[in-house]
Coordinates of C-alpha atoms in Angstrom, one line a residue:
M1 CA -15.8 -16.3 -14.6
A2 CA -18.9 -14.7 -16.9
L3 CA -19.5 -11.5 -18.0
N4 CA -19.6 -8.2 -16.6
P5 CA -24.0 -8.2 -17.2
V6 CA -23.1 -4.5 -17.3
V7 CA -20.4 -5.2 -20.5
A8 CA -22.8 -8.0 -22.2
E9 CA -25.4 -5.1 -22.3
V10 CA -23.5 -2.9 -23.4
T11 CA -21.7 -5.0 -26.3
A12 CA -25.1 -6.4 -27.1
R13 CA -26.5 -2.7 -27.8
I14 CA -24.0 -1.8 -29.8
V15 CA -23.5 -4.9 -32.1
E16 CA -27.5 -4.0 -32.8
R17 CA -27.0 -0.7 -33.9
S18 CA -23.3 -1.2 -35.8
R19 CA -24.7 -4.4 -37.7
K20 CA -25.1 -2.4 -41.1
T21 CA -22.2 0.0 -41.1
R22 CA -20.0 -2.6 -39.5
A23 CA -21.2 -5.6 -42.3
D24 CA -20.3 -2.6 -45.4
Y25 CA -16.8 -2.2 -43.2
L26 CA -15.9 -6.0 -43.2
R27 CA -17.7 -6.9 -46.8
R28 CA -15.1 -3.5 -48.9
M29 CA -11.9 -5.5 -46.3
D30 CA -13.2 -8.7 -47.9
A31 CA -12.7 -7.7 -51.3
A32 CA -10.0 -6.1 -50.5
T33 CA -8.5 -9.4 -49.2
G34 CA -9.7 -10.8 -52.7
S35 CA -7.1 -8.6 -54.4
G36 CA -3.9 -10.8 -53.3
S37 CA -0.6 -9.7 -52.1
G38 CA 1.3 -6.7 -53.1
R39 CA 3.2 -8.7 -55.8
A40 CA 0.6 -9.8 -56.9
K41 CA -1.8 -6.6 -58.1
L42 CA 1.3 -4.9 -58.8
S43 CA 2.6 -4.6 -63.2
C44 CA 6.8 -5.5 -63.7
A45 CA 6.6 -1.3 -63.8
N46 CA 4.7 -1.1 -60.7
W47 CA 6.8 -2.7 -58.6
A48 CA 10.2 -2.0 -59.9
H49 CA 9.1 1.9 -59.1
A50 CA 8.7 -0.1 -55.5
F51 CA 12.3 -1.0 -54.8
A52 CA 14.1 1.1 -57.4
G53 CA 15.6 2.5 -54.4
Q54 CA 16.5 -0.5 -51.9
T55 CA 19.3 -2.4 -51.9
V56 CA 20.2 -4.7 -54.5
A57 CA 19.6 -7.7 -51.1
D58 CA 16.0 -6.3 -51.4
K59 CA 15.1 -6.0 -54.9
L60 CA 16.9 -9.9 -55.6
T61 CA 14.5 -10.0 -52.9
A62 CA 11.3 -8.4 -53.5
M63 CA 11.8 -9.4 -56.9
T64 CA 10.9 -13.7 -56.3
G65 CA 7.2 -11.9 -55.3
A66 CA 6.9 -14.5 -52.9
Q67 CA 8.2 -13.1 -50.0
P68 CA 6.6 -9.9 -48.1
N69 CA 7.0 -6.8 -48.2
L70 CA 6.3 -3.9 -44.6
G71 CA 4.7 -0.8 -45.0
V72 CA 6.2 1.3 -42.1
V73 CA 4.5 4.5 -41.2
T74 CA 6.0 6.9 -38.7
A75 CA 5.1 9.3 -36.9
Y76 CA 8.7 10.8 -36.2
N77 CA 10.2 14.2 -35.3
D78 CA 13.1 15.2 -32.7
M79 CA 10.5 18.1 -31.2
L80 CA 8.5 15.0 -30.0
S81 CA 10.5 14.1 -27.4
A82 CA 8.3 10.1 -27.8
H83 CA 8.6 9.5 -30.8
Q84 CA 12.5 11.0 -31.8
P85 CA 13.6 7.4 -30.4
F86 CA 12.2 6.6 -33.9
E87 CA 14.7 8.4 -35.8
R88 CA 16.7 4.8 -35.8
F89 CA 13.4 1.5 -35.8
P90 CA 13.5 1.4 -40.0
E91 CA 17.0 0.4 -39.6
I92 CA 16.3 -2.2 -36.4
I93 CA 12.8 -3.2 -39.0
R94 CA 15.0 -3.8 -42.2
K95 CA 17.5 -5.9 -40.5
A96 CA 14.6 -7.9 -38.8
A97 CA 12.6 -8.1 -42.3
R98 CA 16.1 -9.5 -44.3
E99 CA 16.8 -12.0 -41.2
V100 CA 13.3 -14.2 -42.0
G101 CA 13.9 -13.7 -46.1
A102 CA 11.2 -10.5 -45.8
T103 CA 11.3 -6.5 -46.9
A104 CA 11.0 -3.9 -45.1
Q105 CA 9.9 0.0 -46.6
V106 CA 8.8 3.5 -44.8
A107 CA 6.1 3.7 -46.4
G108 CA 5.0 7.4 -45.5
G109 CA 5.8 9.6 -42.6
T110 CA 2.4 11.9 -40.7
P111 CA 2.3 14.7 -38.8
A112 CA 2.9 14.6 -35.2
M113 CA 2.2 17.9 -32.6
C114 CA 3.7 18.7 -29.1
D115 CA 0.4 19.8 -27.6
G116 CA 2.7 20.5 -24.1
V117 CA 4.5 23.2 -27.0
T118 CA 1.4 24.0 -28.5
Q119 CA -1.2 24.6 -25.1
G120 CA -2.6 27.7 -24.9
R121 CA -1.1 29.2 -28.4
P122 CA -3.0 29.8 -31.1
G123 CA -1.5 26.0 -33.0
M124 CA -3.9 23.6 -30.2
E125 CA -6.6 24.8 -32.7
L126 CA -5.0 22.1 -35.2
S127 CA -4.0 19.8 -32.2
L128 CA -7.1 17.7 -33.1
F129 CA -7.6 18.1 -36.9
S130 CA -3.8 17.0 -37.3
R131 CA -6.1 13.2 -35.9
D132 CA -7.7 13.1 -39.4
V133 CA -5.1 14.3 -41.1
I134 CA -2.6 11.5 -39.9
A135 CA -5.7 8.8 -40.7
M136 CA -4.9 10.7 -44.1
S137 CA -1.6 10.9 -44.5
T138 CA -1.9 6.7 -43.9
G139 CA -3.9 6.1 -46.4
V140 CA -1.5 7.5 -48.2
A141 CA 1.1 5.9 -47.0
L142 CA -0.4 2.9 -47.9
T143 CA -2.6 2.8 -51.2
H144 CA 0.3 2.6 -52.7
D145 CA -0.6 -1.8 -52.4
A146 CA 2.7 -2.1 -52.4
F147 CA 2.1 -4.1 -48.7
D148 CA 1.4 -7.4 -47.3
A149 CA 1.7 -6.6 -44.4
A150 CA 1.9 -3.0 -42.0
L151 CA 3.8 -1.5 -38.9
M152 CA 2.1 2.1 -36.7
L153 CA 4.7 3.5 -35.5
G154 CA 3.6 6.5 -32.8
V155 CA 3.0 7.4 -29.1
C156 CA 1.6 10.6 -28.9
D157 CA -2.3 12.4 -28.2
K158 CA -4.2 12.2 -32.1
I159 CA -1.6 10.3 -33.6
V160 CA -1.9 6.5 -32.2
P161 CA -5.9 7.6 -32.9
G162 CA -5.2 9.4 -36.5
L163 CA -2.8 5.7 -37.3
F164 CA -4.8 3.3 -35.9
M165 CA -8.5 5.1 -38.4
G166 CA -6.1 5.4 -41.5
A167 CA -5.4 1.4 -40.9
L168 CA -8.4 0.5 -40.7
A169 CA -8.8 1.8 -44.1
F170 CA -6.3 -0.9 -45.1
G171 CA -7.4 -3.6 -42.1
H172 CA -7.6 -6.4 -45.0
L173 CA -4.1 -6.4 -43.9
P174 CA -1.9 -7.3 -40.6
V175 CA -1.0 -4.5 -38.6
V176 CA 1.5 -4.0 -36.2
F177 CA 1.8 -0.8 -33.3
A178 CA 5.5 0.0 -32.0
P179 CA 6.0 2.0 -29.5
A180 CA 9.0 3.7 -28.3
G181 CA 7.9 3.7 -24.5
P182 CA 8.3 6.3 -21.6
M183 CA 11.7 8.6 -20.3
P184 CA 12.8 8.5 -17.5
S185 CA 10.9 9.5 -14.0
G186 CA 11.6 13.1 -13.5
L187 CA 10.4 15.6 -11.3
P188 CA 7.8 14.3 -9.0
N189 CA 4.4 15.0 -10.6
A190 CA 3.2 16.5 -6.6
E191 CA 5.7 18.4 -6.4
K192 CA 5.9 20.5 -10.7
A193 CA 1.9 21.1 -9.9
R194 CA 2.6 22.9 -6.9
I195 CA 5.9 25.0 -9.1
R196 CA 2.6 25.4 -11.5
A197 CA 0.6 26.5 -9.2
E198 CA 2.9 29.0 -7.7
Y199 CA 3.7 30.6 -10.6
A200 CA -0.6 31.4 -11.6
Q201 CA -0.3 33.3 -7.9
G202 CA 2.5 35.3 -9.2
L203 CA 4.7 33.8 -6.6
I204 CA 8.1 32.6 -8.6
D205 CA 9.2 34.0 -12.0
R206 CA 9.2 32.3 -14.7
A207 CA 13.5 31.1 -15.0
E208 CA 11.9 29.1 -11.9
L209 CA 9.2 27.6 -13.4
L210 CA 11.3 26.2 -16.6
K211 CA 14.1 25.3 -14.5
S212 CA 10.6 22.7 -12.9
E213 CA 9.7 21.7 -16.7
I214 CA 12.6 21.2 -18.2
A215 CA 13.9 18.7 -14.2
S216 CA 10.0 16.7 -15.3
Y217 CA 10.1 16.5 -19.9
H218 CA 14.1 15.6 -20.0
S219 CA 14.8 13.2 -22.2
P220 CA 13.3 11.1 -25.7
G221 CA 10.6 9.0 -24.2
T222 CA 7.1 9.9 -23.4
C223 CA 6.2 11.7 -21.0
T224 CA 5.6 10.0 -17.6
F225 CA 2.0 11.4 -16.0
Y226 CA -1.0 9.3 -17.4
G227 CA -2.2 11.4 -20.2
T228 CA -3.5 10.8 -24.0
A229 CA -0.3 10.1 -24.9
N230 CA -0.1 6.9 -22.7
S231 CA -3.3 6.7 -22.6
N232 CA -2.8 5.8 -26.4
Q233 CA -0.4 2.2 -25.1
M234 CA -2.3 0.7 -22.8
M235 CA -5.5 0.4 -25.1
M236 CA -3.1 -0.4 -27.8
E237 CA -2.4 -4.2 -25.6
I238 CA -5.4 -4.3 -24.2
A239 CA -6.2 -3.6 -28.3
G240 CA -4.1 -6.8 -28.9
L241 CA -2.0 -4.3 -31.9
H242 CA 1.3 -4.2 -29.4
L243 CA 2.4 -7.1 -28.5
P244 CA 2.5 -8.1 -25.0
S245 CA 3.7 -5.4 -22.3
T246 CA 5.6 -2.9 -24.9
A247 CA 3.9 0.6 -23.8
F248 CA 5.9 1.1 -21.3
V249 CA 9.5 0.3 -21.7
H250 CA 12.6 2.9 -22.2
P251 CA 14.0 3.9 -25.4
D252 CA 17.8 2.9 -26.5
T253 CA 17.6 0.1 -24.3
G254 CA 18.4 -3.3 -25.8
L255 CA 14.9 -4.4 -25.6
R256 CA 12.3 -1.3 -26.9
D257 CA 15.1 -3.0 -29.6
A258 CA 14.7 -6.5 -29.6
L259 CA 11.4 -5.5 -28.9
T260 CA 10.8 -3.2 -32.2
A261 CA 12.6 -5.9 -34.1
A262 CA 10.2 -8.4 -32.4
A263 CA 7.0 -6.2 -33.9
A264 CA 8.7 -6.0 -37.0
K265 CA 8.6 -10.1 -37.6
R266 CA 5.9 -11.2 -36.2
A267 CA 3.5 -8.8 -39.1
I268 CA 5.2 -10.3 -41.8
E269 CA 4.5 -13.9 -39.8
L270 CA 1.2 -13.1 -39.6
A271 CA 1.2 -11.3 -43.7
R272 CA 2.6 -15.6 -43.9
E273 CA 0.8 -16.9 -42.4
G274 CA -2.7 -15.4 -44.7
R275 CA -4.3 -14.2 -40.5
G276 CA -4.4 -11.6 -38.1
R277 CA -5.8 -8.5 -40.2
M278 CA -6.8 -5.2 -38.6
A279 CA -10.3 -5.8 -39.6
D280 CA -10.9 -8.9 -37.4
V281 CA -8.6 -7.5 -34.1
V282 CA -10.2 -4.3 -34.6
S283 CA -14.1 -5.4 -33.5
E284 CA -16.8 -4.3 -31.3
K285 CA -15.6 -6.2 -27.9
T286 CA -12.5 -5.1 -29.1
I287 CA -13.9 -1.5 -28.7
V288 CA -15.2 -2.6 -25.4
N289 CA -12.3 -4.0 -23.6
M290 CA -10.2 -0.5 -24.9
I291 CA -13.4 1.5 -23.2
V292 CA -13.4 -0.9 -19.8
A293 CA -9.7 -0.5 -19.4
L294 CA -9.1 3.6 -20.0
L295 CA -12.0 3.6 -17.4
A296 CA -10.2 1.1 -14.8
T297 CA -7.1 3.1 -15.4
G298 CA -8.4 6.9 -15.3
G299 CA -7.4 7.4 -18.5
S300 CA -7.6 10.6 -20.9
T301 CA -11.5 12.0 -21.1
N302 CA -9.4 12.9 -24.8
H303 CA -10.6 9.9 -26.0
A304 CA -14.4 10.4 -24.9
I305 CA -13.4 12.0 -28.3
H306 CA -10.6 9.8 -30.0
L307 CA -12.5 6.5 -29.2
V308 CA -15.6 7.7 -31.5
A309 CA -13.8 8.2 -33.7
M310 CA -11.7 5.1 -34.0
A311 CA -14.8 2.9 -33.9
R312 CA -16.0 4.5 -36.7
A313 CA -12.9 3.4 -38.5
A314 CA -13.7 -0.3 -38.5
G315 CA -17.5 0.3 -38.8
V316 CA -18.7 0.1 -35.0
L317 CA -20.6 2.7 -33.4
I318 CA -20.7 4.0 -30.2
D319 CA -21.4 7.0 -27.9
W320 CA -21.2 8.4 -24.8
T321 CA -23.9 6.9 -23.1
D322 CA -22.4 3.5 -24.0
M323 CA -18.4 5.0 -21.6
D324 CA -20.7 6.1 -18.9
Q325 CA -22.9 2.6 -17.8
L326 CA -19.3 0.7 -19.1
S327 CA -17.8 2.8 -16.3
S328 CA -20.8 2.4 -13.7
V329 CA -19.4 -1.1 -13.5
T330 CA -15.9 -0.9 -13.8
P331 CA -13.3 -0.9 -11.1
L332 CA -10.7 1.5 -10.9
L333 CA -7.5 -0.2 -11.1
A334 CA -5.2 2.1 -11.2
R335 CA -3.8 5.7 -9.9
V336 CA -0.9 7.7 -11.5
Y337 CA -1.1 11.4 -12.3
P338 CA -3.1 13.1 -12.5
N339 CA -5.4 10.6 -10.7
G340 CA -2.6 9.7 -8.2
S341 CA 1.2 11.4 -6.9
A342 CA 3.2 8.4 -9.7
D343 CA 4.2 7.9 -12.7
V344 CA 3.8 5.4 -15.9
N345 CA 7.2 4.2 -15.3
A346 CA 5.6 3.0 -11.4
F347 CA 2.7 2.2 -12.3
Q348 CA 5.2 0.1 -14.5
A349 CA 6.6 -1.0 -11.7
A350 CA 3.8 -2.2 -10.2
G351 CA 2.9 -4.7 -12.5
G352 CA 2.1 -2.1 -15.1
V353 CA -0.6 -3.4 -18.3
A354 CA -0.2 -6.8 -17.6
F355 CA -1.6 -7.2 -14.5
V356 CA -5.1 -4.6 -15.4
T357 CA -5.4 -7.0 -18.6
R358 CA -5.8 -10.3 -16.3
E359 CA -7.5 -8.0 -13.4
L360 CA -10.2 -7.4 -15.7
A361 CA -10.7 -10.2 -17.5
D362 CA -10.4 -12.2 -14.4
A363 CA -12.6 -10.1 -13.2
G364 CA -15.3 -10.6 -16.5
H365 CA -14.9 -6.5 -16.5
L366 CA -13.5 -7.9 -20.9
H367 CA -13.9 -10.5 -23.6
A368 CA -11.7 -12.9 -22.9
D369 CA -12.5 -14.6 -26.1
V370 CA -11.2 -11.7 -29.1
T371 CA -8.4 -12.0 -31.8
T372 CA -5.0 -10.1 -31.3
I373 CA -2.4 -10.5 -33.2
M374 CA -0.3 -13.0 -30.4
G375 CA -3.6 -14.8 -31.4
Q376 CA -7.2 -15.9 -30.1
G377 CA -7.6 -14.4 -26.3
L378 CA -6.0 -12.1 -24.0
E379 CA -3.9 -14.6 -21.6
P380 CA -1.1 -13.4 -23.9
Y381 CA -0.8 -10.0 -22.6
F382 CA -1.0 -10.9 -18.8
K383 CA 2.7 -11.7 -19.6
E384 CA 6.0 -9.5 -19.6
P385 CA 9.0 -9.1 -21.8
R386 CA 12.8 -10.0 -21.1
L387 CA 15.9 -10.3 -22.6
E388 CA 17.6 -13.5 -21.2
D389 CA 21.4 -14.3 -22.6
G390 CA 20.4 -11.8 -26.1
A391 CA 17.3 -13.8 -26.6
L392 CA 13.5 -11.9 -25.9
V393 CA 11.3 -13.8 -24.2
W394 CA 8.4 -13.9 -22.3
R395 CA 7.1 -13.9 -18.6
D396 CA 3.8 -14.2 -16.6
T397 CA 3.4 -10.0 -14.7
V398 CA 3.4 -10.5 -10.9
K399 CA 1.1 -12.7 -9.6
E400 CA 0.4 -8.8 -6.6
S401 CA 0.5 -5.7 -6.9
L402 CA 3.7 -4.5 -6.0
D403 CA 2.7 -0.8 -5.0
L404 CA -0.5 -1.5 -4.0
S405 CA -1.0 2.4 -3.9
I406 CA -1.1 2.9 -7.1
L407 CA -2.3 -0.3 -8.7
R408 CA -4.6 -2.3 -7.7
P409 CA -6.9 -5.7 -7.9
A410 CA -10.3 -5.6 -9.0
S411 CA -11.3 -7.6 -6.1
D412 CA -10.4 -4.1 -3.8
P413 CA -10.1 -1.5 -6.0
F414 CA -9.5 2.3 -5.3
D415 CA -12.8 2.7 -5.9
R416 CA -15.5 0.7 -7.2
E417 CA -16.9 2.4 -10.9
G418 CA -14.1 4.6 -13.5
G419 CA -13.0 7.7 -13.1
L420 CA -16.1 8.9 -16.4
R421 CA -19.4 10.1 -16.3
L422 CA -21.7 11.9 -18.5
V423 CA -23.9 14.8 -17.3
Q424 CA -26.5 16.4 -18.9
G425 CA -29.2 18.8 -19.0
D426 CA -31.2 22.0 -20.4
L427 CA -27.3 22.6 -21.8
G428 CA -26.8 20.1 -23.3
R429 CA -24.4 16.9 -23.6
A430 CA -20.6 16.3 -21.9
V431 CA -18.0 13.9 -20.1
I432 CA -16.3 14.5 -17.0
K433 CA -13.3 13.2 -15.3
I434 CA -13.7 12.4 -11.7
S435 CA -11.0 10.3 -10.3
A436 CA -8.9 12.2 -9.8
V437 CA -11.7 15.0 -7.9
K438 CA -12.5 14.3 -3.9
P439 CA -16.2 13.2 -3.2
E440 CA -16.0 17.3 -1.7
N441 CA -15.2 19.0 -4.9
R442 CA -17.7 17.1 -7.1
I443 CA -20.8 19.4 -6.8
V444 CA -21.0 22.4 -7.8
E445 CA -23.7 24.7 -7.7
A446 CA -22.9 28.7 -8.8
P447 CA -23.5 32.0 -10.9
A448 CA -21.0 31.5 -13.8
A449 CA -18.6 33.7 -15.6
V450 CA -18.6 33.1 -19.2
F451 CA -16.2 33.7 -21.6
E452 CA -15.0 33.1 -25.1
T453 CA -11.1 32.8 -24.2
Q454 CA -8.2 31.3 -22.4
E455 CA -6.9 34.8 -22.1
D456 CA -10.5 36.8 -21.8
A457 CA -10.6 34.0 -18.0
L458 CA -7.0 34.3 -16.9
Q459 CA -7.8 37.4 -17.2
A460 CA -10.3 37.6 -14.4
F461 CA -8.5 35.2 -12.4
K462 CA -5.6 37.5 -12.5
D463 CA -8.2 40.3 -12.1
G464 CA -9.6 38.2 -8.5
K465 CA -12.5 38.8 -10.1
L466 CA -13.0 35.4 -10.2
N467 CA -12.7 34.7 -5.7
R468 CA -15.8 33.3 -5.4
D469 CA -18.1 30.4 -5.4
V470 CA -17.9 29.9 -9.6
V471 CA -18.5 28.5 -12.9
V472 CA -16.7 29.1 -14.8
V473 CA -18.2 28.8 -18.5
L474 CA -16.0 29.2 -21.9
R475 CA -17.8 28.8 -24.6
F476 CA -17.6 29.1 -29.5
Q477 CA -14.3 26.7 -27.7
G478 CA -15.3 23.7 -30.1
P479 CA -14.5 21.8 -33.0
R480 CA -16.5 24.0 -35.5
A481 CA -15.7 27.4 -34.2
N482 CA -12.0 26.7 -33.6
G483 CA -10.7 23.0 -33.6
M484 CA -11.6 22.0 -29.8
P485 CA -8.1 23.3 -28.7
E486 CA -7.5 21.6 -24.6
L487 CA -7.5 24.6 -22.4
H488 CA -5.4 23.7 -20.1
S489 CA -3.8 27.0 -20.1
L490 CA -7.0 27.7 -17.3
S491 CA -5.9 24.4 -14.9
P492 CA -3.4 25.5 -12.2
A493 CA -6.2 29.4 -12.5
L494 CA -8.9 26.7 -11.4
S495 CA -7.1 25.0 -8.6
V496 CA -5.8 27.4 -6.8
L497 CA -9.6 28.8 -6.5
Q498 CA -10.8 25.8 -4.9
D499 CA -7.9 25.1 -3.0
K500 CA -8.7 28.9 -1.8
G501 CA -11.9 27.3 -0.3
F502 CA -13.7 28.6 -3.3
K503 CA -16.5 26.3 -4.9
V504 CA -15.3 26.1 -8.6
A505 CA -16.9 23.8 -11.7
F506 CA -15.8 24.2 -15.4
V507 CA -18.1 24.3 -18.3
T508 CA -16.6 24.5 -22.3
D509 CA -17.3 22.9 -24.9
G510 CA -13.4 22.5 -25.6
R511 CA -11.4 19.9 -24.3
M512 CA -9.3 20.6 -21.4
S513 CA -6.7 17.9 -21.3
G514 CA -5.4 14.0 -21.0
A515 CA -4.3 15.5 -17.3
S516 CA -7.2 17.0 -16.6
G517 CA -7.0 17.3 -12.6
K518 CA -8.3 18.2 -9.8
T519 CA -11.7 20.2 -10.6
P520 CA -14.8 19.3 -11.5
A521 CA -15.4 20.0 -15.8
A522 CA -17.2 19.8 -17.3
I523 CA -16.4 19.6 -21.3
H524 CA -16.8 18.4 -24.9
V525 CA -20.2 20.5 -24.3
S526 CA -22.2 19.3 -27.2
P527 CA -23.6 20.8 -28.9
E528 CA -21.6 23.4 -29.6
A529 CA -22.2 26.8 -29.0
L530 CA -21.4 27.9 -32.3
A531 CA -24.0 25.3 -33.5
G532 CA -26.0 26.7 -32.1
G533 CA -25.9 24.4 -28.8
P534 CA -27.3 26.4 -25.3
L535 CA -24.5 27.5 -23.7
A536 CA -24.4 30.3 -26.6
H537 CA -27.9 31.8 -24.1
V538 CA -25.6 31.7 -20.5
R539 CA -25.0 34.7 -19.2
D540 CA -22.8 36.2 -16.2
G541 CA -24.4 35.2 -12.8
D542 CA -27.1 32.1 -13.8
V543 CA -26.4 29.8 -11.5
I544 CA -25.3 26.6 -13.1
R545 CA -25.7 23.3 -11.3
L546 CA -22.4 20.5 -12.3
D547 CA -23.6 17.3 -9.9
P548 CA -21.4 14.1 -11.7
E549 CA -23.0 11.8 -8.7
A550 CA -25.8 12.4 -10.6
G551 CA -25.5 12.9 -13.9
V552 CA -27.0 16.6 -14.1
L553 CA -25.6 19.8 -15.5
T554 CA -28.1 22.5 -15.5
T555 CA -29.3 25.5 -15.3
V556 CA -31.3 26.8 -11.5
G557 CA -33.9 29.0 -11.4
V558 CA -33.1 30.8 -15.1
G559 CA -36.3 29.4 -16.7
D560 CA -36.0 28.1 -20.8
L561 CA -32.7 28.6 -22.4
G562 CA -34.8 29.5 -25.6
V563 CA -36.8 31.8 -25.5
R564 CA -32.8 33.9 -25.1
Q565 CA -31.1 35.5 -28.6
A566 CA -28.2 33.3 -28.4
A567 CA -24.5 35.1 -28.0
T568 CA -22.6 35.7 -30.8
R569 CA -18.3 35.9 -30.9
S570 CA -17.1 38.5 -31.0
R571 CA -15.1 39.2 -34.6
A572 CA -12.2 39.5 -33.2
H573 CA -12.4 35.9 -31.5
A574 CA -14.0 34.4 -34.6
E575 CA -11.1 35.9 -37.6
G576 CA -8.6 35.1 -34.7
S577 CA -9.8 31.0 -34.9
S578 CA -9.6 31.2 -38.8
W579 CA -6.7 33.1 -40.1
G580 CA -2.9 32.3 -38.8
Y581 CA -0.1 29.9 -37.3
G582 CA -2.4 27.6 -40.7
R583 CA -5.8 27.8 -39.6
E584 CA -6.5 29.1 -43.1
L585 CA -6.0 25.9 -44.3
F586 CA -8.7 24.2 -41.8
G587 CA -11.9 26.1 -42.9
A588 CA -12.8 23.5 -44.6
F589 CA -12.4 21.2 -41.8
R590 CA -14.3 23.1 -39.5
Q591 CA -17.6 23.6 -42.1
A592 CA -18.0 20.1 -42.2
V593 CA -16.2 18.2 -38.5
S594 CA -19.4 16.4 -36.6
T595 CA -19.8 16.6 -33.3
A596 CA -17.6 16.0 -29.8
E597 CA -20.2 13.1 -29.8
E598 CA -19.9 12.0 -33.3
G599 CA -15.8 12.1 -32.3
A600 CA -14.6 15.0 -34.0
S601 CA -14.2 14.4 -37.0
V602 CA -14.0 15.5 -40.9
C603 CA -13.4 10.9 -41.7
F604 CA -16.2 8.9 -40.4
V605 CA -19.7 11.1 -39.7
A606 CA -22.0 8.3 -39.2
P607 CA -25.4 9.0 -37.7
I608 CA -26.7 7.1 -34.7
G609 CA -29.8 6.4 -34.5
A610 CA -32.4 9.3 -35.1
N611 CA -31.6 11.0 -31.5
G612 CA -27.5 10.3 -31.7
H613 CA -28.2 7.9 -29.0
D614 CA -30.2 5.4 -29.4
D615 CA -30.5 3.1 -25.5
G616 CA -33.1 0.8 -26.5
P617 CA -33.4 -2.9 -25.0
P618 CA -30.8 -4.6 -26.3
D619 CA -31.1 -8.6 -27.6
P620 CA -29.1 -10.4 -24.9
N621 CA -27.6 -12.8 -27.6
L622 CA -26.7 -10.2 -29.4
V623 CA -23.5 -10.5 -27.9
D624 CA -22.7 -13.5 -28.5
R625 CA -23.1 -12.6 -32.7
A626 CA -20.3 -10.2 -32.3
V627 CA -17.6 -10.5 -34.6
D628 CA -14.4 -12.5 -32.1
A629 CA -11.8 -10.2 -32.0

């Protein structure tokens, strides 16, 4: 089927907007490609240092200078359940490399924070910044320049975006991402949400809450809701950086081990063939495919920030207007918690990413003419892996969804549009995820209750001060203020108010969560309050209208906010966001970070037109001139 005209139009605009930055990026990658293989660039002393600690067999292979050396960047730690399986992976990878006459080395490690551990804690204020640290750590690992291909081991929220950004600095190499897979299903998501809401109301004690949480998060593997971590894995497949349909295979299984070995061998094969550079895999078309797939599956709002930074690492400039316009024509194919009650294991069993990829491609919503680590085109990603007599094979995915309450075809979607909207007005620009919000709850016009900390907002809830129609405004939560923490701790309280029949909305210059749920939330408000954004001028009682159907976030009857004196953070809040729990180490990040719509990054800061949103009419022929990915 022909490409959807809106997808073509948005792609053309991105190509035009990115013309200079993309050309500059590709020129740098071409220069690096021309410098030769890992061994050719290093002196004998350099090369001897690189292999001094390796086995005799690996040293003998390396001495020939004729075989590829695979660099592994790992985000292993055993605090993240999703990353705990990576402890075993390096030996699987080294063995696989030896089987094909090559070598593999762990080039370096990156930090990997667990947002589930830091939710509501000071450490969450380092979470977003950790993404750029991971990108830098990836750069440090690969800058030894002793590698002919790279393998990235990461799963969770900031880790995959950071690995993606860092690896693109070495986009002259083939790069393959290898996940670890989700944990088996635990407590049903609806039951987990019910218990959290009861705890927020004081109806059950902490012991009952802990019992529920342990039943939900209970073994190695990714948390099973469709938050940022699992959205990452879906996008790496759509981007063509995974082996097909590897995202949601459980850890510690024969199939997972076979896929990890196959990922290593594929990276080595690409290095030998001199193709599959990450710079060629990740193009303007690839980025559009990633956005579309995120929208079609109701994925994490965090990627309204991450995708911008990830794209810029490849010289591609996108903004929230692009995402909004793509959302308007992207069918919603999946309902996975918090956008439904099922988890990713049920989603995978119903057809999974292979089904979604085929449906979107066949309906003209994806660029099918892209380069992947499997070659040209998306067709390999319509298949799923199996072990047959110990051999890894791929078979076509199911022809029809096996559970229409979880996964639907593009011809009969849950909704005719994706779940992400741009809202804007005199309070700035923000994004809202509406796919999990019932239509009757989406439009809210109510007086504001203004806070500058989560703790103050939660205390007001506990004191009964929010038992009314209300727009809860939480400001001074942007990247410059305190690193833009997730504010998911407020979700149960807001849900309780909504369940009582009140009209409730949330407006913040912070983030919500990859598990943003049933209460309408305008998040990532940009410009942020600390940078002079309009949220700094809002007062208690100001009437705010949030209308994602019309794309509106505005005050009502307030007049010109700019004539008011802006509020300032309390001294205690400002100092509390600057010191302790490692926050003092990131003062330079808070000063240098770009806006949320620019990716909230210290690595890639580049203007998008004069006003940040170049929405002029594109040349329809430009889409055909996009670098094929």
